[in-house]
Coordinates of C-alpha atoms and ligand atoms in Angstrom, one line a residue:
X1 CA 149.8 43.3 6.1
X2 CA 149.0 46.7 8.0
X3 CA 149.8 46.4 11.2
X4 CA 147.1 45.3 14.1
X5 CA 147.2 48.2 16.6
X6 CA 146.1 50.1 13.6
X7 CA 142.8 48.5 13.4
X8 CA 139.6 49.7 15.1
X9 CA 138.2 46.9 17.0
X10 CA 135.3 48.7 18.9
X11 CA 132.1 48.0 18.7
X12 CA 132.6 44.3 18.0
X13 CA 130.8 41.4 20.0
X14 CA 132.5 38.9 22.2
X15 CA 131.8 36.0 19.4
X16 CA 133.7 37.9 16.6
X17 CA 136.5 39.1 19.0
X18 CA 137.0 35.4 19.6
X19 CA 137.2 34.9 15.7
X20 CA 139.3 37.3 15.3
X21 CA 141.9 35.9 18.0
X22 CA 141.7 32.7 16.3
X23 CA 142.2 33.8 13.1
X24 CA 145.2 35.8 14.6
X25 CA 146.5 32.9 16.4
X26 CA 146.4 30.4 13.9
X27 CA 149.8 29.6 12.0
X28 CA 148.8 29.9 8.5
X29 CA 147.0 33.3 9.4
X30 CA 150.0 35.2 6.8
X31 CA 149.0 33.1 4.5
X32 CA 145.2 34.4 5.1
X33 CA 146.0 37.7 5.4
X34 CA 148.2 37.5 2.0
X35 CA 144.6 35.7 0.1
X36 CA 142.4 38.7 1.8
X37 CA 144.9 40.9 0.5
X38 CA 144.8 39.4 -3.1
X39 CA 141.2 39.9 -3.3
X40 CA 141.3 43.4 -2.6
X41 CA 139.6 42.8 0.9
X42 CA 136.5 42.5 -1.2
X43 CA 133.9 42.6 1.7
X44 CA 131.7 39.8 -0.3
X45 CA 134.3 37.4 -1.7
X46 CA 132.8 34.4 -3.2
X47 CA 134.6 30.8 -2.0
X48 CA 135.3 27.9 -4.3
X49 CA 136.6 24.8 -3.8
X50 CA 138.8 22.5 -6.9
X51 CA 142.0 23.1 -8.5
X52 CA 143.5 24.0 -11.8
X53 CA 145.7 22.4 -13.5
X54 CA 148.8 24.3 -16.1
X55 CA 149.2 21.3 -18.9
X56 CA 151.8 21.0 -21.5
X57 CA 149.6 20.9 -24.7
X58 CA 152.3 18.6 -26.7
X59 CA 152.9 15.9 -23.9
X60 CA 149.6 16.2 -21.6
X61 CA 151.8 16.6 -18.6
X62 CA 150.8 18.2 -15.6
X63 CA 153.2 21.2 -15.6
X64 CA 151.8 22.6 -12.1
X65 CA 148.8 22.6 -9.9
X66 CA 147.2 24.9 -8.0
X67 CA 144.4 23.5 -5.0
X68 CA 142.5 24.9 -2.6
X69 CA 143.2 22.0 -0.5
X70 CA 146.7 23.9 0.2
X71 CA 144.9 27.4 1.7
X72 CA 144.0 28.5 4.9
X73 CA 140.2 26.6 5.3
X74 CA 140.9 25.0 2.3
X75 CA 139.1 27.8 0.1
X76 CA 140.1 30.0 -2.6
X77 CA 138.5 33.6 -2.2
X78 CA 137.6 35.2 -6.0
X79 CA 136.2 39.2 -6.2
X80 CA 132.8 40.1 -5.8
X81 CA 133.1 42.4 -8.5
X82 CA 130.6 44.3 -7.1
X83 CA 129.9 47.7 -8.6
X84 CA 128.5 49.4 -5.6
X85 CA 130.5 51.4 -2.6
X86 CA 127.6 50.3 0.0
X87 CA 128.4 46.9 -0.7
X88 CA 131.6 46.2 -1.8
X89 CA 134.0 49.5 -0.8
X90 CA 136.9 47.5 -2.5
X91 CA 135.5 46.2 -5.9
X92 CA 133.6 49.2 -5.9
X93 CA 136.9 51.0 -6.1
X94 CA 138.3 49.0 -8.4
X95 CA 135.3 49.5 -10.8
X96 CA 136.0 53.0 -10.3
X97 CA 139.6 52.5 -11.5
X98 CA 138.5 50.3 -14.4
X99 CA 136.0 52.6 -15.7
X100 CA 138.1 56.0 -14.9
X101 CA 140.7 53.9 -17.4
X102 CA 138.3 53.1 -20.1
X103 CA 136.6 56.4 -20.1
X104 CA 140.1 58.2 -19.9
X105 CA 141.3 56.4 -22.6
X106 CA 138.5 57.2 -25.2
X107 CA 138.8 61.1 -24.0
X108 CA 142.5 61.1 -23.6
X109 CA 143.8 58.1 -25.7
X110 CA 147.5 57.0 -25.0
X111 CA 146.7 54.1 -23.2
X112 CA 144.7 50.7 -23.4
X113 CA 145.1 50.5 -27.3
X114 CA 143.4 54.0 -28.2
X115 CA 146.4 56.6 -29.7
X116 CA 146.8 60.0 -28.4
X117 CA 145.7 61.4 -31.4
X118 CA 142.0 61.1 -30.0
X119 CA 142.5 63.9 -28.2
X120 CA 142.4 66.2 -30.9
X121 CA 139.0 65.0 -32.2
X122 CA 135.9 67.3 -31.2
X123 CA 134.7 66.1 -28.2
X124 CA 131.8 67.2 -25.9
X125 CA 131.2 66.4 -22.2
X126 CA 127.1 66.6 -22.2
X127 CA 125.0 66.3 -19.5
X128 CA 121.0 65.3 -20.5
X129 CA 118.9 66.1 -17.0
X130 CA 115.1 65.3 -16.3
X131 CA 112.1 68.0 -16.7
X132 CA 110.8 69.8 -13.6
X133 CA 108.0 67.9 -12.6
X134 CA 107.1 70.6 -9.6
X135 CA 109.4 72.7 -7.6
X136 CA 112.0 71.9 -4.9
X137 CA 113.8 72.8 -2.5
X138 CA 117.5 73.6 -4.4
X139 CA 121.0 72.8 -2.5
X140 CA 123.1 75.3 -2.9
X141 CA 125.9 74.7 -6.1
X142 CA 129.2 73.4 -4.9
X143 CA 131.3 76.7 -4.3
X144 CA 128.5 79.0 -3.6
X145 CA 127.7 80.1 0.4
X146 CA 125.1 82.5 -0.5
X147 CA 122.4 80.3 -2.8
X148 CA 119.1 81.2 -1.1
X149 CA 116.5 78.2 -2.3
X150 CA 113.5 80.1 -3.9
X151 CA 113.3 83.6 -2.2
X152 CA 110.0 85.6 -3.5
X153 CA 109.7 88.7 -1.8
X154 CA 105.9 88.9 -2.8
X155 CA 105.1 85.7 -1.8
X156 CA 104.0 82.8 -4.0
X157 CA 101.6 79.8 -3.1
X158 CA 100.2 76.8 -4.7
X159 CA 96.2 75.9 -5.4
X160 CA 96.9 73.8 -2.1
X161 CA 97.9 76.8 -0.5
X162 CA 101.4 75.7 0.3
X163 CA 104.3 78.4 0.2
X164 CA 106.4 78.5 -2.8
X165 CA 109.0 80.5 -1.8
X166 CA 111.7 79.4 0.8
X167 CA 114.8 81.9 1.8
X168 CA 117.1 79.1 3.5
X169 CA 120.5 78.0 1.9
X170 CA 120.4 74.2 1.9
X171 CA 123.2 72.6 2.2
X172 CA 123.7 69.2 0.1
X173 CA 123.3 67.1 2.7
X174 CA 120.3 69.1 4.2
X175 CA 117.1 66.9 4.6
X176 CA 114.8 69.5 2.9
X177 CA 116.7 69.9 -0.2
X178 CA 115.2 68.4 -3.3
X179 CA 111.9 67.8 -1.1
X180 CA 109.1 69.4 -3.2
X181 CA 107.4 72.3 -1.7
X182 CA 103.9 70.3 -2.2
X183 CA 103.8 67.0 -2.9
X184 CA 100.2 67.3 -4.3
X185 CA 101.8 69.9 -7.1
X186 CA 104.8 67.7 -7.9
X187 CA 103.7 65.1 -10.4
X188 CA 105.3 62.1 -9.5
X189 CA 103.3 60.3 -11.9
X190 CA 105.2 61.8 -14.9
X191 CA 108.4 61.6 -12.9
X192 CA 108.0 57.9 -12.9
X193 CA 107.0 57.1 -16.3
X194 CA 109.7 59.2 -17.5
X195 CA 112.6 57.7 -15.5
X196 CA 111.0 54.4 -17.0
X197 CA 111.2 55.7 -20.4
X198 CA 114.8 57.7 -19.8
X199 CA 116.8 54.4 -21.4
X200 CA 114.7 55.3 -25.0
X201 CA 115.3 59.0 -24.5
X202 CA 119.0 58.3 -24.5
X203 CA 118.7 55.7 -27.3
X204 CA 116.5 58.5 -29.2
X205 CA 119.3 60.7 -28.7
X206 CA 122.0 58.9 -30.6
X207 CA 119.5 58.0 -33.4
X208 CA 119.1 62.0 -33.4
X209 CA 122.6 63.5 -33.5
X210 CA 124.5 61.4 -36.4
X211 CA 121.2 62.9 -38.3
X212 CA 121.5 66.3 -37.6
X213 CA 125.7 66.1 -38.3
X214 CA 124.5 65.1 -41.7
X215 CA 121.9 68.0 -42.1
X216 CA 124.3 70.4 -40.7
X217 CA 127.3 68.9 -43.3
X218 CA 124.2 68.9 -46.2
X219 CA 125.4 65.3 -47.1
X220 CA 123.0 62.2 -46.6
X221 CA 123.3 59.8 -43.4
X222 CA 125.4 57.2 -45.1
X223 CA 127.4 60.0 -46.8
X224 CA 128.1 61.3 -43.7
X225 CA 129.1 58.4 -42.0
X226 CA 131.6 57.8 -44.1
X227 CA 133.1 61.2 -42.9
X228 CA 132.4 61.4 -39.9
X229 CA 131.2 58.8 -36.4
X230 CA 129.7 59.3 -33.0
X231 CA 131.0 57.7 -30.5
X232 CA 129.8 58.4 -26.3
X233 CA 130.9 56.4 -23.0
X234 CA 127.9 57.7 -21.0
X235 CA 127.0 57.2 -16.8
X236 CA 123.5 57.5 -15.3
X237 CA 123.5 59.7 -11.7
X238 CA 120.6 59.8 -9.7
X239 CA 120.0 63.3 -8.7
X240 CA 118.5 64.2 -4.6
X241 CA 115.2 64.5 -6.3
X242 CA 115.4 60.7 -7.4
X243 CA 115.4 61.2 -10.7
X244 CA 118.3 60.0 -13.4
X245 CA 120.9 62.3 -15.3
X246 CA 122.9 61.0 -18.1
X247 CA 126.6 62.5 -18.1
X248 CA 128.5 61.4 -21.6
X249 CA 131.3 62.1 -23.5
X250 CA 130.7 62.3 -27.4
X251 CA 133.6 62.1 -29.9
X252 CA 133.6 62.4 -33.4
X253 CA 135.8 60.0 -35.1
X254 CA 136.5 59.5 -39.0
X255 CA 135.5 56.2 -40.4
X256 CA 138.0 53.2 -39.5
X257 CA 140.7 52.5 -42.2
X258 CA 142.4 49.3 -42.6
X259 CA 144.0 49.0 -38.8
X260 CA 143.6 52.6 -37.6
X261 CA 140.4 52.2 -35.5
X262 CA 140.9 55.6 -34.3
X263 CA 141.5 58.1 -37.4
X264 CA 140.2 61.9 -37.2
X265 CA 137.1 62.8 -38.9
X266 CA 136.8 65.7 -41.4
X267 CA 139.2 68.3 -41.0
X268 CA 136.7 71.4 -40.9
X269 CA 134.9 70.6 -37.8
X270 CA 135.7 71.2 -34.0
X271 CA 134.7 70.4 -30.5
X272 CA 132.0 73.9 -30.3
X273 CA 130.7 72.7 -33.8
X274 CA 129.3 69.0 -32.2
X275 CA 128.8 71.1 -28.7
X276 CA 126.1 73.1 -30.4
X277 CA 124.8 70.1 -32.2
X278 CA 124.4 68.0 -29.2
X279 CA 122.2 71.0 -27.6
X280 CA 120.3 70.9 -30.7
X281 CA 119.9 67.0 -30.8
X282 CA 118.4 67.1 -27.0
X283 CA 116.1 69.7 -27.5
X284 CA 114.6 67.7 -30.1
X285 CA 113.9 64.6 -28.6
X286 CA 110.8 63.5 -27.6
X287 CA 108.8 60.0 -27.2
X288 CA 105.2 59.6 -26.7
X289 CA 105.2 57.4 -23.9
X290 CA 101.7 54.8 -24.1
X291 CA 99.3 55.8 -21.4
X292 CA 99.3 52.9 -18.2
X293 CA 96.0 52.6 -18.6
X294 CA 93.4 53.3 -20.9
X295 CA 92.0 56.0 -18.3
X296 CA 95.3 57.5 -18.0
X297 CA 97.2 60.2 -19.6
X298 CA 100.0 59.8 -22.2
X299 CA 102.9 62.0 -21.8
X300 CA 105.3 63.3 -24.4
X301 CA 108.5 62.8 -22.8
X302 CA 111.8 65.0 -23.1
X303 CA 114.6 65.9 -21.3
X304 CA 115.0 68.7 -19.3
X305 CA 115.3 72.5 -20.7
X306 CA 118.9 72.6 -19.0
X307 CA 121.8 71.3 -21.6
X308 CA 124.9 71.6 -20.5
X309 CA 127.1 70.8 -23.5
X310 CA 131.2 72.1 -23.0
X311 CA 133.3 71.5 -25.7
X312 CA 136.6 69.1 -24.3
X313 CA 139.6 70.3 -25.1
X314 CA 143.8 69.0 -24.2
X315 CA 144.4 72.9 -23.9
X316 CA 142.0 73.3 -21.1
X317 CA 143.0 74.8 -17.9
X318 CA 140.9 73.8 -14.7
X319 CA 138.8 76.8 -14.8
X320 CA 138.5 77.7 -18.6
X321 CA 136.5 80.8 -19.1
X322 CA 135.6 79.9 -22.6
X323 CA 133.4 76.7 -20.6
X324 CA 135.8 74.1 -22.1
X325 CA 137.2 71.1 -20.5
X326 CA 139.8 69.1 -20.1
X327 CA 139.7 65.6 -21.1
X328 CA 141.2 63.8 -17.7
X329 CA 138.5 66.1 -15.6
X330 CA 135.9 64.8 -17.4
X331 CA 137.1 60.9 -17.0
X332 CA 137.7 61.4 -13.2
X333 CA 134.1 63.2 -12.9
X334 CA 132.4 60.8 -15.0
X335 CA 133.8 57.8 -13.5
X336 CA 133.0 59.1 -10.0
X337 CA 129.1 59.1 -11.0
X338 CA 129.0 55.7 -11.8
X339 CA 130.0 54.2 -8.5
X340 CA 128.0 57.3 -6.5
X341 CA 124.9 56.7 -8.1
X342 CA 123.0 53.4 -6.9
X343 CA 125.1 54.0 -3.5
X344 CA 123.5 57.0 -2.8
X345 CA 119.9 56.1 -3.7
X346 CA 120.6 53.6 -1.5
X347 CA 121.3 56.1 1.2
X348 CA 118.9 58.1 0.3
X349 CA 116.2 55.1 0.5
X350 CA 117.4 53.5 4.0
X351 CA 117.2 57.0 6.0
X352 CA 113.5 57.5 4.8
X353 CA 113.3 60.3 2.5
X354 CA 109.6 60.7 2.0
X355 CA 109.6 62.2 -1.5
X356 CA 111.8 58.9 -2.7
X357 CA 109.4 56.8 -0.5
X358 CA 106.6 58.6 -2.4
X359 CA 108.4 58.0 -5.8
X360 CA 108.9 54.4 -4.8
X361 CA 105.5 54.2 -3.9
X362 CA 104.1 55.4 -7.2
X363 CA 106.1 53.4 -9.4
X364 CA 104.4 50.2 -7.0
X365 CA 100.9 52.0 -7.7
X366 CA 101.3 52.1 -11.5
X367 CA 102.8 49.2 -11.9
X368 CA 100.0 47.4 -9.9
X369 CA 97.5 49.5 -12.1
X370 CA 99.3 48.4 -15.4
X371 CA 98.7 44.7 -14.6
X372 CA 95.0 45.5 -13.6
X373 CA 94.2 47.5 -16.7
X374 CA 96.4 45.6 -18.8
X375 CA 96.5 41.8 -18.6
X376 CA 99.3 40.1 -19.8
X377 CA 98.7 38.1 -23.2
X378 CA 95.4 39.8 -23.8
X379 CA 96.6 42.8 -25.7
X380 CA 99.1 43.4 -28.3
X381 CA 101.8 45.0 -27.9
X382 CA 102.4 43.7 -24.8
X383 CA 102.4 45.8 -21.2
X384 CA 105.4 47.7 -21.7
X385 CA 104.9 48.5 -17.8
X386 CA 104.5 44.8 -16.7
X387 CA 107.7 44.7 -15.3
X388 CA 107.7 48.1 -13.9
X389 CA 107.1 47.0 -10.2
X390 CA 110.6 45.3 -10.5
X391 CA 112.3 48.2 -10.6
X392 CA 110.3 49.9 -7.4
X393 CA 113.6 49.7 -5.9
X394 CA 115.9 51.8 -8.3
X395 CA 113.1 54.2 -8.5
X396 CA 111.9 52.7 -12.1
X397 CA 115.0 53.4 -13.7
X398 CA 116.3 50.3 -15.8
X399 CA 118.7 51.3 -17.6
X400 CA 122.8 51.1 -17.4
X401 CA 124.4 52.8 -15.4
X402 CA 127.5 52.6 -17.5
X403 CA 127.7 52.2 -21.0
X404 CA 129.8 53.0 -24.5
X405 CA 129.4 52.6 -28.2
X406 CA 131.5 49.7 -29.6
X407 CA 134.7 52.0 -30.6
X408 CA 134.8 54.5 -27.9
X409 CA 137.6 52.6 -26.1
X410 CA 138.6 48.8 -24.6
X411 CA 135.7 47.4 -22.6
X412 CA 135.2 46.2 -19.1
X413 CA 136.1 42.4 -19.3
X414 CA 138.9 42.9 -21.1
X415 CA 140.5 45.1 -18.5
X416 CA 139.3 42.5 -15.8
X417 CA 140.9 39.9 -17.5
X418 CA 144.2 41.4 -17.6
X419 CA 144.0 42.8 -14.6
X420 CA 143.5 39.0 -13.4
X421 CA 146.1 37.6 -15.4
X422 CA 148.7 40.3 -13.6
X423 CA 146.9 38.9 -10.1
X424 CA 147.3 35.3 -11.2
X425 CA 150.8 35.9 -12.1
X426 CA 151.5 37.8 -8.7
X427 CA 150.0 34.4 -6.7
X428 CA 152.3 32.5 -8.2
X429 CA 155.6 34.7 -8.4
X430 CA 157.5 33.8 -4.5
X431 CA 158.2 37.2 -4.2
X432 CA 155.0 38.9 -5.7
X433 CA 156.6 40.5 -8.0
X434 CA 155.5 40.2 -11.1
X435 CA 158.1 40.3 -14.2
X436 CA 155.6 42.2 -17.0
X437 CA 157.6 41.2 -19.9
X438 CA 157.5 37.5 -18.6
X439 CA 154.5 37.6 -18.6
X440 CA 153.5 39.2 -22.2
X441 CA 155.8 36.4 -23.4
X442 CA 154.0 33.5 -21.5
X443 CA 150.6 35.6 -23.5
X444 CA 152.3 34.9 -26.7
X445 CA 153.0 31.3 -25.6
X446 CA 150.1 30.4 -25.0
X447 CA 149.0 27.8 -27.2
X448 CA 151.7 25.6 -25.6
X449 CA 149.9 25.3 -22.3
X450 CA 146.2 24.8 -21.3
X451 CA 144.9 25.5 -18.0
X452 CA 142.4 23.3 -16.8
X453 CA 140.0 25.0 -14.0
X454 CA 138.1 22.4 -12.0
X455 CA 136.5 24.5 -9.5
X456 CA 133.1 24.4 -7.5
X457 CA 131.0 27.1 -5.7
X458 CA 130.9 27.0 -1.8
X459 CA 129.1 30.1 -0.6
X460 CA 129.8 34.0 -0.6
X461 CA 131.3 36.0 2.4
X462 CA 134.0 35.3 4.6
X463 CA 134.2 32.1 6.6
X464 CA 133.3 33.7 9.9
X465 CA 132.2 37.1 10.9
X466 CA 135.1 37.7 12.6
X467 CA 137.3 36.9 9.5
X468 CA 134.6 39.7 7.9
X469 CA 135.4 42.6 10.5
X470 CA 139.3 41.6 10.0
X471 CA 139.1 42.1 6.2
X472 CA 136.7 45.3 6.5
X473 CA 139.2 47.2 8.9
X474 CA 141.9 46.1 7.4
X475 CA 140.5 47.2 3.8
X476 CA 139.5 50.4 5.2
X477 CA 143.2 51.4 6.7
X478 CA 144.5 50.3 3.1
X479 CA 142.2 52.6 1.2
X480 CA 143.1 55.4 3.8
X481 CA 146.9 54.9 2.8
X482 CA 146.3 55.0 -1.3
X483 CA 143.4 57.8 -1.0
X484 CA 146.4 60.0 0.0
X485 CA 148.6 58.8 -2.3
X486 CA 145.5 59.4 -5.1
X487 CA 145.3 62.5 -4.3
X488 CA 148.7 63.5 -4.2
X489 CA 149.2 62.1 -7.7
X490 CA 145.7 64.3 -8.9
X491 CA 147.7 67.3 -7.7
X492 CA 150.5 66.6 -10.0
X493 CA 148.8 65.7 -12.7
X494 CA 146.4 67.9 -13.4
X495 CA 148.4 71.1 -14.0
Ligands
LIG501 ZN1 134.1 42.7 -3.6
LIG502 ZN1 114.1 75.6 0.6
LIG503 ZN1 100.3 72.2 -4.1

């Protein structure tokens, strides 16, 4: 445990300082402190009471038992799993981790069951942005000092007579960036429906590119798939303006044979070849998007003008002048998005920004106009905005954050599960060390043993407030410590 004098106690009230010094005091408080510590100081732990049970499948003997009743308050604390830094800093992190591992895998193979070779398939790091739906104030682009916003020496106004042009350089964090200059001009209406819509712009997407890879190869779809297949890991980001981006890695893959999963596709394509083909495949996207009402307007959707699409290579440097990309930069960026993006909306929500109050309030005001116009079970198809008003609060964005095609790379639950294993195996091991080849062997043996879980919910949260403040410092000291060590281990790596 890191030790006390470290923590930072201030601003804590005299009933949680009381906690605290009983939890201190208490003589099974290592014991505590080891369960906090095995949970990752998750912030929102959930508590169950029970016990499980290790039986010996041939005899039905009880090999060992594990019981709450033998903790500290008789509880044993699980992982919120939480995705989201404002909630959870330490499952957040870990979901980081996970997901840097899966995407890094798919890009980089070598690890998690995906061979090296994967590499060397053509690869693209895409990034599919939103139209303009009125101008904003820009931030300036990380690296540049000089970015003015919109200078127009001449002047330029809109029909409400509101300036267009504005010579400031806004920093990221700057309140007025990504504020439209009018919030008449800016349609927020079309912003809406097409964050609403993004999910089947994306879906549109990957129905349009294995087409246009068999136009380009003159061979028909099913010819071509048995040449060549797509596969993406793809994040959603909010950007300042509120409105979603989809960052993805596409790979081309040949067809699976016998146990390779992962063979290379045709010979006589390359990662600039797909790069110009998934420009191509987002430009021509589009979805006519039924009107809310019968009064209002349809829009026909796309995605923004601005495709970035860089080719990935293993030979890239950091700064490639030919645009390319290495495939470990792209893991680590991607993998950052998916954590930043609800976290900062959050943010962005709580401290009153009144173009994402205005967004917020227009997805309320369509949704509530959709129900009017539209009553459910009186027209067919049904409403697809009937359950628009639900997602007021991510800004009418439904979609995944995070998601993959089937054979990009190992999934979510079964790193989890592994990763629990490992943790179940450290709880029991007297020293916590855990012997990995052990416990690959006890894997294999497993049809010898059963474990029987008998365990029932209690509640979520620490047991006391106090006990919540202890974990949270304590958490935050520990993610000081292996941020430096991260960050150490980027430098080396990366060359
Ligand atoms: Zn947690
Ligand atoms: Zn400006
Ligand atoms: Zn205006």
């Amino acid at each position: 445990m890191t030790e006390l004098a470290e923590l930072d106690l201030s601003g804590i009230t005299a009933a949680q300082e009381r906690q605290i010094l009983d939890r201190l005091l208490r003589d099974d408080f290592d014991q505590w402190a080891e369960q906090a510590a095995r949970v990752g100081h998750c912030a929102h732990p959930i508590r169950l009471t029970g016990q499980q049970r290790t039986v010996e499948t041939a005899t039905g003997s009880v090999l060992s038992t594990f019981a709450s009743a033998s903790l500290p308050d008789e509880v044993l604390y699980v992982r919120c799993n939480n995705r989201r830094a404002s909630w959870c800093p330490s499952c957040s992190r870990t979901y980081q981790g996970d997901m840097w591992h899966l995407l890094k895998a798919g890009a980089a193979g070598g690890d998690k069951g995906v061979p090296e070779s994967v590499a060397s398939h053509p690869m693209v790091f895409a990034t599919l942005t939103a139209p303009s739906f009125g101008p904003v104030h820009a931030s300036k682009k990380p690296g540049s000092k000089t970015q003015r916003c919109r200078p127009r020496t001449r002047g330029e106004f809109c029909r409400h007579g509101k300036s267009l042009s504005c010579m400031d350089i806004h920093a990221e964090h700057d309140t007025l960036a990504r504020q439209p200059f009018c919030g008449d001009c800016y349609d927020y209406e079309a912003h809406v429906i097409w964050q609403w819509w993004a999910p089947e712009l994306w879906r549109r997407f990957t129905i349009a590119l294995p087409r246009l890879i068999a136009k380009r190869l003159c061979l028909t779809q099913s010819q071509a798939r048995r040449l060549a297949c797509v596969s993406f890991a793809k994040v959603g980001e909010y950007q300042a303006r509120g409105v979603i981006h989809f960052h993805a890695i596409i790979r081309l893959d040949g067809p699976p044979v016998d146990d390779d999963r992962y063979p290379a596709p045709l010979a006589d394509v390359d990662s600039a070849w797909l790069a110009d083909l998934v420009r191509q495949a987002v430009a021509s996207v589009q979805y006519q998007a039924p009107p809310v009402s019968r009064a209002a307007p349809g829009y026909l959707l796309r995605f923004g003008a601005q495709v970035d699409a860089r080719p990935v290579h293993h030979s890239a440097g950091r700064d490639d002048l030919s645009g390319a990309i290495h495939p470990e930069t792209v893991a680590a960026y991607i993998a950052k998005y998916s954590t930043k993006s609800a976290t900062d909306l959050d943010s962005g929500i709580r401290s009153a920004n009144p173009h994402l109050a205005r967004v917020r309030a227009t997805v309320l005001g369509l949704s509530e106009l959709a129900y009017r116009t539209y009553p459910p079970g009186l027209l067919e198809p049904p409403n697809p905005y009937l359950l628009l008003g639900k997602w007021a609060h991510m800004l009418a964005f439904r979609g995944h954050f995070a998601s993959k095609s089937r054979r990009y790379s190992t999934t979510m639950g079964r790193l989890r599960s592994a990763r629990r294993r490992f943790e179940h195996a450290k709880a029991f091991s007297p020293d916590g060390v855990v012997d990995v080849a052990a416990l690959d062997q006890d894997l294999a043996d497993d049809e010898t043993t059963l474990v029987v879980n008998d365990w029932q919910f209690v509640g979520t949260g620490w047991t006391t407030p106090g006990d919540a403040v202890l974990v949270a410092e304590t958490s935050a000291i520990t993610r000081e410590y292996a941020g430096v060590g991260r960050v150490q281990s980027q430098n080396t790596t990366t060359k």
